[in-house]
C-alpha cells in the first residue's frame, strides 16, 4: 500500500486578493495516477517558483511518473512559465517524472511557446504532448507507457 494514500495531497496558491491562482493535487482515473497542476490566471515569478517547489515535494512523496499541466486559464507571459519549467525539469526527471500532458488554450496549441516547451521536456527525456482538452490529455497519459 502506498504510504500517502490517506493524506489529502492538494495545495492552493492564492493571489493578493485571496483568490486561488494555482492548484496542485494528486488525482487519478481508473487506469492512472497523476499529479494535476492547474493555473487559473496570471501569476508572478514567485508564485510559479512556489508552485514548482510544491509540485516537486508532491512528486518526491508519491514518485508519480505522470503530470498534467492545465494552463487553459493562464493569461500572461508564456516565456515566464516555460523558463521556470525548464529550470526545474531536471529535478522532476530525477524524482521520477516520465510523462507530461499539457492542456492549453486552442490558440496556443501550435505556438512557438509550446514548441519550446516540448523541446525542454525532450532534452530531459520526458515525454510531452500538448492538448486542448482534458479528456484527450488524460487518455494519452493512460496509454503512454503501454506502447
Coordinates of C-alpha atoms in Angstrom, one line a residue:
X1 CA 0.0 0.0 0.0
X2 CA 1.2 3.5 -0.8
X3 CA 2.0 5.4 2.4
X4 CA 0.5 8.6 1.2
X5 CA -3.0 7.2 0.2
X6 CA -4.8 8.6 3.3
X7 CA -3.3 12.1 3.0
X8 CA -5.1 14.9 1.3
X9 CA -2.5 15.7 -1.3
X10 CA -3.5 19.1 -2.6
X11 CA -2.3 22.7 -2.3
X12 CA -3.6 26.0 -3.5
X13 CA -1.6 29.2 -4.1
X14 CA -3.6 32.4 -3.6
X15 CA -3.0 35.8 -5.2
X16 CA -3.0 39.1 -3.2
X17 CA -6.9 39.1 -3.4
X18 CA -7.2 35.7 -1.7
X19 CA -8.3 34.0 -4.9
X20 CA -6.8 30.7 -5.9
X21 CA -4.3 31.1 -8.7
X22 CA -2.6 27.7 -8.8
X23 CA -3.7 24.3 -7.7
X24 CA -1.6 21.2 -7.5
X25 CA -3.0 17.8 -6.4
X26 CA -2.7 14.1 -6.8
X27 CA -5.6 12.7 -8.9
X28 CA -6.4 9.5 -10.7
X29 CA -8.5 7.7 -13.2
X30 CA -9.3 4.0 -13.1
X31 CA -6.1 3.4 -15.1
X32 CA -3.6 6.0 -13.9
X33 CA -2.5 8.2 -11.1
X34 CA -1.2 11.6 -12.0
X35 CA -0.4 15.0 -10.5
X36 CA -2.6 17.8 -11.7
X37 CA -1.1 21.3 -11.8
X38 CA -3.6 24.0 -12.8
X39 CA -3.3 27.8 -13.2
X40 CA -6.4 29.9 -13.0
X41 CA -4.9 33.3 -14.1
X42 CA -1.8 35.4 -14.5
X43 CA 0.8 34.8 -11.7
X44 CA 4.1 36.1 -10.6
X45 CA 7.5 34.5 -11.0
X46 CA 7.5 33.9 -7.2
X47 CA 4.1 32.0 -7.5
X48 CA 5.5 29.9 -10.4
X49 CA 8.6 29.0 -8.4
X50 CA 6.5 28.2 -5.3
X51 CA 4.2 26.0 -7.3
X52 CA 7.1 24.1 -8.8
X53 CA 8.6 23.6 -5.3
X54 CA 5.2 22.2 -4.1
X55 CA 5.0 20.1 -7.2
X56 CA 8.5 18.6 -6.6
X57 CA 7.6 17.9 -2.9
X58 CA 4.5 16.1 -4.1
X59 CA 6.5 14.2 -6.7
X60 CA 9.1 13.3 -4.1
X61 CA 6.4 11.9 -1.8
X62 CA 4.4 10.0 -4.5
X63 CA 7.0 9.2 -7.2
X64 CA 4.2 9.8 -9.6
X65 CA 5.5 9.5 -13.2
X66 CA 2.6 11.3 -14.8
X67 CA 1.8 15.1 -14.8
X68 CA -1.0 17.1 -16.3
X69 CA -0.4 20.9 -16.5
X70 CA -3.6 22.8 -17.2
X71 CA -2.9 26.3 -18.4
X72 CA -6.2 27.0 -20.1
X73 CA -6.9 29.7 -17.6
X74 CA -3.5 31.3 -17.7
X75 CA -3.2 34.8 -19.0
X76 CA 0.3 36.2 -19.0
X77 CA 3.8 35.7 -20.3
X78 CA 4.3 32.1 -21.6
X79 CA 8.1 32.7 -21.6
X80 CA 8.0 33.1 -17.8
X81 CA 6.2 29.8 -17.5
X82 CA 8.5 28.0 -19.9
X83 CA 11.6 29.4 -18.3
X84 CA 10.5 28.2 -14.8
X85 CA 9.5 24.8 -16.1
X86 CA 12.8 24.3 -17.9
X87 CA 14.8 25.2 -14.8
X88 CA 13.0 22.5 -12.8
X89 CA 12.7 19.7 -15.3
X90 CA 15.9 18.0 -14.4
X91 CA 14.8 17.8 -10.8
X92 CA 11.5 16.4 -11.8
X93 CA 13.2 13.8 -14.0
X94 CA 15.4 12.8 -11.1
X95 CA 12.4 12.4 -8.9
X96 CA 10.6 10.1 -11.4
X97 CA 8.6 12.3 -13.9
X98 CA 8.3 10.5 -17.3
X99 CA 5.2 11.9 -18.9
X100 CA 3.6 15.3 -19.1
X101 CA 0.3 16.2 -20.8
X102 CA -0.1 19.9 -21.1
X103 CA -3.7 21.3 -21.6
X104 CA -3.5 24.7 -23.4
X105 CA -5.9 27.1 -24.9
X106 CA -6.7 26.4 -28.6
X107 CA -4.8 29.4 -29.8
X108 CA -1.6 28.2 -28.1
X109 CA -1.7 24.5 -29.2
X110 CA 0.7 25.1 -32.1
X111 CA 2.5 28.1 -30.9
X112 CA 6.3 28.8 -30.6
X113 CA 5.9 28.6 -26.8
X114 CA 4.5 25.0 -27.0
X115 CA 7.3 24.0 -29.4
X116 CA 9.8 25.4 -26.9
X117 CA 8.1 23.6 -24.0
X118 CA 8.2 20.3 -25.9
X119 CA 11.9 20.8 -26.6
X120 CA 12.6 21.5 -22.9
X121 CA 10.9 18.3 -21.9
X122 CA 12.5 16.3 -24.7
X123 CA 16.0 17.5 -23.6
X124 CA 15.2 16.0 -20.2
X125 CA 13.9 12.7 -21.7
X126 CA 10.4 13.4 -20.5
X127 CA 7.6 12.6 -23.0
X128 CA 5.4 15.7 -23.6
X129 CA 2.3 16.4 -25.6
X130 CA 0.1 19.5 -25.7
X131 CA -3.7 19.1 -25.8
X132 CA -6.7 21.4 -25.9
X133 CA -9.0 19.2 -23.8
X134 CA -8.7 17.3 -20.5
X135 CA -10.2 14.1 -21.9
X136 CA -7.5 13.7 -24.6
X137 CA -4.8 14.6 -22.1
X138 CA -5.9 12.0 -19.6
X139 CA -6.4 9.5 -22.4
X140 CA -2.8 10.0 -23.6
X141 CA -1.5 9.5 -20.0
X142 CA -3.5 6.3 -19.6
X143 CA -1.8 4.7 -22.6
X144 CA 1.6 6.5 -22.9
X145 CA 3.7 3.9 -21.1
X146 CA 1.8 0.9 -22.5
X147 CA 3.1 1.3 -26.1

